[in-house]
Amino acid sequence: MNDKKWIVLGLAVFLVLFLSPFLYNVLIKGAKAAPMPEVVLTEKAKAAKQCVMPTEFMRANHMQLLDEWRLKVVRSGLRDFTNAEGKTFNMSLSNTCLDCHSNKADFCDRCHNYASVAPYCWDCHIQNPQGETK
Amino acid sequence: MKSSRRRFIKLAGIAALGLGAQPAIKAIAPAAEHGSQMQFTQSPNALTAKQWAMVIDARRFKTPADLEPMIEACHKLHNVPHFTEKRHEIKWIWETHYHNAFPNVPNRFISEETEERPYLVLCNHCQNPPCVRACPTQATFKRASDGIVMMDMHRCIGCRFCMAACPYGSRSFNFVDPLKGLVESEINLKYPRRMKGVVEKCTFCVERLAEGQMPACVEASNGAIVFGDLEDPESEVRQVLRENFTIRRKQNLGTEPCVYYIV
Amino acid sequence: MLELALKGSKAYWTWVVALLGVIGAGFVLYLGQLQIGLGITGMSRDVSWGFYIANFTYLVGVAAGGVMVVLPYYLHDYKAYGKVTILGEFLAIAALVMCLLFILVDLGQPMRGLNVFLYPTTNSVLFYDALVLNGYLLINLVVGWNVLEAERNGVHYQKWLKPIIYISIPFAVSIHTVTAFLYSGLPGRGFWLTAILAPRFLSSAFAAGPALLVLLCLFIRKTTKFDPGKEQIQSLGLTVAYAICINVFFFLCEIFVAFYSQIPEHMDHIKYLFVGLHGHGALVPWMWTSMALMVIGIILTVNPGTRKNETTLAVACALIIAGTWIDKGLGMISGGFVPNPLHEVNEYAPTPWEIGITVGVYAIGALVLTILYKMAVGVKEEVRA
C-alpha cells in the first residue's frame, strides 16, 4: 500500500480544519476572550433584591427551573411556586419573569448572545407583557 | 483483532447508554439539589373538579350572531389567529349546522327551529379520548387531576396523528406562523401564542380555572352554558343533566364526550 | 464493498449526478418548507395528512414486498431465489429510507422527532411504527450486507445471521400491519375503520413490491452481465398475479360491506372517491384509472401467455405499480379524510412545492437503490467471472 502519504495529508487537512477556530484565536486575533456580558436590572428587579431563587442558582439553572415550571403548570396543573424563603410566585414566564425583567434586550439577550444561544421562548411568549419599553 | 472489536462495541454500547441517561440526570439534578426548598402547589382560589364538563343550552342561541360573543371571547383571549386562507384555518370553538354537529342524529321533519339554529362545537374533552391514545409523545394527554385533555406545545412534534384520531374535527394545526394571522395590537400579552408546526385546540380555559374563573365562553354565554364537575352529584352540571334531555356528539363511538347539548 | 459503486460507466455517473441534482433541488424546497411551515402543502385542518404520508404508506408496502423473495428462499428452500434475495433486501432498504424521510418531512417540528423515543408511548401506534420501520431497516442492512459479503468471499454467511433472517419475515408483515393500524384503529373515520385494511395493505404491497422487482430484474439483465434469471422473473410474476387478484378481491369485500349495509359513514368516502360527493369529485378519474390499471394488470398476469412473455409481463407490472400507487397514494389517505368528521367536503390536492419535495425524497431513494444495486451486481459479476 502506498497510500500512506495521502492518509497523512488527509489527516493533516482534517486537523487544521478541526483546530481552525482555536488557531484563529491564537495566531491571528490574539487570545482575547469576548468581554463578559453585563446584564441590566430594571428598577423593579433591583427593588425585589432577589429573584425567585438565589442569583447564583438563577444564573446557572434558570432554564431548568423554567422547564420544571412549565412541566408543573402544563402537565400537573400546579401554578404556584414557593421558594425557600416561603415566598410564592405564579409560575409564568410572560406574567412573572418578564414582569420584573421587562428589559429583554438588556437582560436576557445580552447573556444569550454572549453564549450564542437562541432560545425560542419568544416565538410564543410575549417578550414584554406590559408592552413597556424600559 | 476480533475480541478487541467486540470489546469496542460493548464499550460503545455502554457509553451510549450513559449518554442517553445524562440529559435526564441533568434535568433532575438542580431540582434535587434544591428540591426541599421548592414547593409546587395549586393556587388557593383555583376551581377544581374530578371531570370538568359542559352543558350547552342550544335552545338559547337562535342566530349565528348569538354565538359570536363566545367565539370572539375565546379566540381573542387565546390569541387564536385568523387566516383568510381556509387551509390554514385555526379554530378552538366555532358554529356549525345541526346536521354537521350531529351527523348521525338528524331525523327528517324535525322542528324547523331546532334544525336551523346554529350549534357551538369545541373539543369534547372526552373521558376516553382517541387523540390521547394516538399521540406518540404524550404531548396531548388527559390530566388525571381534572379530566381536561391538554396539549403540551413544547413536546408536540406536529405529526397530526391526533387530528386524524379526533372524530369531532376539534383540532387545528399551525400550518404557518400564527403571528401572520394575528393583529399585533390585539394580541393578549398574558397568554402565549403558538409556534408553527404544532397542533392546538380548546383547553377548557385551564388558565382561568386555575385562577378561580369560569371558561371564557361560559362567562360570555349569559348562563346558556353551564360548566362544572361531572363526578359531583351536587354540581350545577349534574342538576341540569337531571332536569333536561341532552345529547352528545357521536356518543356511539365510546369516546364519552363531556360536552352535552340541550336541543 | 462500497468501492464497487465507485466504478461505473458514463451513463451510471450521469444518472448519479442527475439524482444528486434533483436531491439538491428537493432539499432547497424542504428548507423553504422548514422556514414557512407545512402551509406550503395542500393540507388543511380537514385533510391533515396528504401526499407525504400517502407515499410513505405506499413505500412501506414496497419495503414489505421484498419479503416475497426472502420467504420462499429461506423458508421453502426455493433455490432459484438465491440469486435475487439480495435485490429484494436492498429494495427494502431504499424504500425504508424513503419512508423515514417522508415521515420526517411531514412533521411540523422535525427537530423534536426523537421525542417519540424520549417519551415512549406504548398506547400509540406511531411509536410501534417507528420501532418496526427502523428495526426492519437495520435487519435488512445487516442481513443484506453480510450475505453479499459472504458471497463475494465465496463462503457461507455467518451462522448468527440465520435467526435474524427468520425474524425478518414476520417483521416485513409487521411493518405494513402496524402502518395499517395507524389508520384502521381510529374511531370516526369510516373509510379506514375496517379489519381488512391491514390485509388489504399487505396484498397491494405483495403486488407492488414484486412488480417493481420484476422491472428492476429486467433492467439489470439488460444493462449488466448479471442475469437474475428467467425462472426467477416468472415466479415473481406469479406472485404479482396472485397478490393483485387478492387485493382487488379485498377491495370488493369493502364495497360489499359498505353498500350492502348501507351505513352512510362507510359509503360516503367510497362515493366521494368513485362518483363524487356533494359535487366534489377531484379523485374520481384517478380512482377509475387505478381500477382499470389493476384489472388490466390482472388480465395480463393471470393469463399464462402474457405472463410468460416478458414484454407483456413488464407492461403488466408497470400498470400494477401505477394502479396500486394511485389507490394507496392518492385515494387511501384523501378518501379517509373526505368528508371530514362534520360531514363537510373539503378536498385536497398536493401543491407543486409539495410534489417537488416528494420527488426529492424519491430521488434519495433512487440514489440509495442505485448504489446498493450497483454493489450487488458488481459482486455477482465478480463471482461469475
PDB file of C-alpha atoms in Angstrom, chain B residues 71-198:
ATOM      1  CA  ILE B  71     -66.261  32.545  19.850  1.00  0.00           C
ATOM      2  CA  GLU B  72     -64.864  36.043  19.959  1.00  0.00           C
ATOM      3  CA  ALA B  73     -64.078  35.868  23.692  1.00  0.00           C
ATOM      4  CA  CYS B  74     -62.254  32.563  23.319  1.00  0.00           C
ATOM      5  CA  HIS B  75     -60.264  33.366  20.210  1.00  0.00           C
ATOM      6  CA  LYS B  76     -59.260  36.825  21.456  1.00  0.00           C
ATOM      7  CA  LEU B  77     -58.202  35.554  24.847  1.00  0.00           C
ATOM      8  CA  HIS B  78     -56.099  32.701  23.495  1.00  0.00           C
ATOM      9  CA  ASN B  79     -54.516  34.517  20.553  1.00  0.00           C
ATOM     10  CA  VAL B  80     -56.167  32.182  18.062  1.00  0.00           C
ATOM     11  CA  PRO B  81     -55.080  33.511  14.668  1.00  0.00           C
ATOM     12  CA  HIS B  82     -57.460  34.303  11.861  1.00  0.00           C
ATOM     13  CA  PHE B  83     -56.476  33.327   8.339  1.00  0.00           C
ATOM     14  CA  THR B  84     -58.342  34.134   5.163  1.00  0.00           C
ATOM     15  CA  GLU B  85     -56.760  31.088   3.519  1.00  0.00           C
ATOM     16  CA  LYS B  86     -59.156  28.312   4.521  1.00  0.00           C
ATOM     17  CA  ARG B  87     -56.462  25.627   4.540  1.00  0.00           C
ATOM     18  CA  HIS B  88     -54.605  27.385   7.356  1.00  0.00           C
ATOM     19  CA  GLU B  89     -57.703  27.940   9.452  1.00  0.00           C
ATOM     20  CA  ILE B  90     -57.433  27.517  13.208  1.00  0.00           C
ATOM     21  CA  LYS B  91     -60.452  27.300  15.472  1.00  0.00           C
ATOM     22  CA  TRP B  92     -60.994  26.323  19.067  1.00  0.00           C
ATOM     23  CA  ILE B  93     -64.726  26.894  19.193  1.00  0.00           C
ATOM     24  CA  TRP B  94     -66.986  27.586  16.244  1.00  0.00           C
ATOM     25  CA  GLU B  95     -70.552  27.404  14.987  1.00  0.00           C
ATOM     26  CA  THR B  96     -71.932  24.788  12.684  1.00  0.00           C
ATOM     27  CA  HIS B  97     -75.214  23.342  11.447  1.00  0.00           C
ATOM     28  CA  TYR B  98     -77.273  20.744  13.255  1.00  0.00           C
ATOM     29  CA  HIS B  99     -76.519  18.001  10.711  1.00  0.00           C
ATOM     30  CA  ASN B 100     -72.791  18.774  10.874  1.00  0.00           C
ATOM     31  CA  ALA B 101     -72.598  18.803  14.641  1.00  0.00           C
ATOM     32  CA  PHE B 102     -74.656  15.615  14.948  1.00  0.00           C
ATOM     33  CA  PRO B 103     -74.193  13.809  11.615  1.00  0.00           C
ATOM     34  CA  ASN B 104     -75.841  10.576  12.711  1.00  0.00           C
ATOM     35  CA  VAL B 105     -78.672  12.017  14.769  1.00  0.00           C
ATOM     36  CA  PRO B 106     -80.906  14.032  12.428  1.00  0.00           C
ATOM     37  CA  ASN B 107     -84.404  12.785  11.890  1.00  0.00           C
ATOM     38  CA  ARG B 108     -86.377  14.104   8.996  1.00  0.00           C
ATOM     39  CA  PHE B 109     -89.205  16.511   9.650  1.00  0.00           C
ATOM     40  CA  ILE B 110     -87.952  17.782  13.000  1.00  0.00           C
ATOM     41  CA  SER B 111     -88.903  21.242  14.168  1.00  0.00           C
ATOM     42  CA  GLU B 112     -87.518  23.842  11.838  1.00  0.00           C
ATOM     43  CA  GLU B 113     -86.338  25.831  14.775  1.00  0.00           C
ATOM     44  CA  THR B 114     -84.106  23.006  16.041  1.00  0.00           C
ATOM     45  CA  GLU B 115     -82.723  22.288  12.621  1.00  0.00           C
ATOM     46  CA  GLU B 116     -81.947  25.820  11.625  1.00  0.00           C
ATOM     47  CA  ARG B 117     -80.368  27.245  14.726  1.00  0.00           C
ATOM     48  CA  PRO B 118     -76.573  27.306  14.899  1.00  0.00           C
ATOM     49  CA  TYR B 119     -74.641  24.935  17.155  1.00  0.00           C
ATOM     50  CA  LEU B 120     -71.490  25.640  19.100  1.00  0.00           C
ATOM     51  CA  VAL B 121     -68.798  22.976  18.777  1.00  0.00           C
ATOM     52  CA  LEU B 122     -65.454  22.617  20.529  1.00  0.00           C
ATOM     53  CA  CYS B 123     -63.165  19.960  21.981  1.00  0.00           C
ATOM     54  CA  ASN B 124     -65.280  17.475  23.927  1.00  0.00           C
ATOM     55  CA  HIS B 125     -62.579  16.667  26.487  1.00  0.00           C
ATOM     56  CA  CYS B 126     -63.626  13.030  26.137  1.00  0.00           C
ATOM     57  CA  GLN B 127     -63.354  10.674  29.045  1.00  0.00           C
ATOM     58  CA  ASN B 128     -61.904   8.125  26.627  1.00  0.00           C
ATOM     59  CA  PRO B 129     -60.073  10.373  24.190  1.00  0.00           C
ATOM     60  CA  PRO B 130     -58.814   8.755  20.941  1.00  0.00           C
ATOM     61  CA  CYS B 131     -56.399  11.655  20.350  1.00  0.00           C
ATOM     62  CA  VAL B 132     -54.571  10.855  23.586  1.00  0.00           C
ATOM     63  CA  ARG B 133     -54.359   7.220  22.582  1.00  0.00           C
ATOM     64  CA  ALA B 134     -52.835   8.202  19.238  1.00  0.00           C
ATOM     65  CA  CYS B 135     -50.240  10.761  20.352  1.00  0.00           C
ATOM     66  CA  PRO B 136     -46.740   9.215  20.160  1.00  0.00           C
ATOM     67  CA  THR B 137     -45.131  11.605  22.647  1.00  0.00           C
ATOM     68  CA  GLN B 138     -47.853  12.238  25.246  1.00  0.00           C
ATOM     69  CA  ALA B 139     -47.890  15.814  24.022  1.00  0.00           C
ATOM     70  CA  THR B 140     -51.632  15.554  24.243  1.00  0.00           C
ATOM     71  CA  PHE B 141     -52.771  13.903  27.439  1.00  0.00           C
ATOM     72  CA  LYS B 142     -55.718  13.622  29.757  1.00  0.00           C
ATOM     73  CA  ARG B 143     -55.000  15.366  33.002  1.00  0.00           C
ATOM     74  CA  ALA B 144     -55.610  12.976  35.870  1.00  0.00           C
ATOM     75  CA  SER B 145     -56.470  15.821  38.231  1.00  0.00           C
ATOM     76  CA  ASP B 146     -59.442  17.283  36.342  1.00  0.00           C
ATOM     77  CA  GLY B 147     -60.029  15.279  33.157  1.00  0.00           C
ATOM     78  CA  ILE B 148     -59.041  18.095  30.816  1.00  0.00           C
ATOM     79  CA  VAL B 149     -57.480  16.941  27.537  1.00  0.00           C
ATOM     80  CA  MET B 150     -54.392  19.131  27.394  1.00  0.00           C
ATOM     81  CA  MET B 151     -51.755  19.992  24.829  1.00  0.00           C
ATOM     82  CA  ASP B 152     -48.079  20.292  25.685  1.00  0.00           C
ATOM     83  CA  MET B 153     -46.976  22.723  22.978  1.00  0.00           C
ATOM     84  CA  HIS B 154     -43.313  22.216  23.815  1.00  0.00           C
ATOM     85  CA  ARG B 155     -43.457  18.499  23.209  1.00  0.00           C
ATOM     86  CA  CYS B 156     -45.711  18.258  20.149  1.00  0.00           C
ATOM     87  CA  ILE B 157     -43.780  17.080  17.101  1.00  0.00           C
ATOM     88  CA  GLY B 158     -46.559  18.029  14.691  1.00  0.00           C
ATOM     89  CA  CYS B 159     -47.287  14.538  13.347  1.00  0.00           C
ATOM     90  CA  ARG B 160     -51.039  15.302  13.335  1.00  0.00           C
ATOM     91  CA  PHE B 161     -51.989  11.770  14.360  1.00  0.00           C
ATOM     92  CA  CYS B 162     -54.318  13.327  16.942  1.00  0.00           C
ATOM     93  CA  MET B 163     -56.130  15.225  14.191  1.00  0.00           C
ATOM     94  CA  ALA B 164     -56.795  12.001  12.325  1.00  0.00           C
ATOM     95  CA  ALA B 165     -57.906  10.362  15.570  1.00  0.00           C
ATOM     96  CA  CYS B 166     -60.344  13.059  16.688  1.00  0.00           C
ATOM     97  CA  PRO B 167     -63.851  12.156  15.480  1.00  0.00           C
ATOM     98  CA  TYR B 168     -65.050  15.727  16.067  1.00  0.00           C
ATOM     99  CA  GLY B 169     -62.592  17.722  13.968  1.00  0.00           C
ATOM    100  CA  SER B 170     -61.734  19.715  17.061  1.00  0.00           C
ATOM    101  CA  ARG B 171     -58.044  20.094  16.398  1.00  0.00           C
ATOM    102  CA  SER B 172     -56.157  22.598  14.293  1.00  0.00           C
ATOM    103  CA  PHE B 173     -52.592  22.600  13.068  1.00  0.00           C
ATOM    104  CA  ASN B 174     -50.352  25.639  12.724  1.00  0.00           C
ATOM    105  CA  PHE B 175     -49.525  25.331   9.041  1.00  0.00           C
ATOM    106  CA  VAL B 176     -47.793  28.710   9.112  1.00  0.00           C
ATOM    107  CA  ASP B 177     -46.526  31.043  11.823  1.00  0.00           C
ATOM    108  CA  PRO B 178     -49.678  32.028  13.748  1.00  0.00           C
ATOM    109  CA  LEU B 179     -48.330  35.539  14.139  1.00  0.00           C
ATOM    110  CA  LYS B 180     -49.282  36.095  10.495  1.00  0.00           C
ATOM    111  CA  GLY B 181     -52.919  35.669  11.431  1.00  0.00           C
ATOM    112  CA  LEU B 182     -52.868  37.989  14.439  1.00  0.00           C
ATOM    113  CA  VAL B 183     -53.160  41.735  14.649  1.00  0.00           C
ATOM    114  CA  GLU B 184     -50.163  42.868  16.682  1.00  0.00           C
ATOM    115  CA  SER B 185     -52.094  45.445  18.702  1.00  0.00           C
ATOM    116  CA  GLU B 186     -54.815  42.933  19.613  1.00  0.00           C
ATOM    117  CA  ILE B 187     -52.535  40.226  20.984  1.00  0.00           C
ATOM    118  CA  ASN B 188     -53.344  39.210  24.533  1.00  0.00           C
ATOM    119  CA  LEU B 189     -49.963  39.585  26.157  1.00  0.00           C
ATOM    120  CA  LYS B 190     -50.889  37.463  29.157  1.00  0.00           C
ATOM    121  CA  TYR B 191     -51.426  34.315  27.115  1.00  0.00           C
ATOM    122  CA  PRO B 192     -48.756  32.658  24.951  1.00  0.00           C
ATOM    123  CA  ARG B 193     -49.104  32.289  21.224  1.00  0.00           C
ATOM    124  CA  ARG B 194     -48.121  29.050  19.478  1.00  0.00           C
ATOM    125  CA  MET B 195     -45.322  28.317  17.076  1.00  0.00           C
ATOM    126  CA  LYS B 196     -45.744  26.909  13.586  1.00  0.00           C
ATOM    127  CA  GLY B 197     -45.844  23.148  13.305  1.00  0.00           C
ATOM    128  CA  VAL B 198     -47.828  22.251  16.429  1.00  0.00           C
TER     129      VAL B 198
END
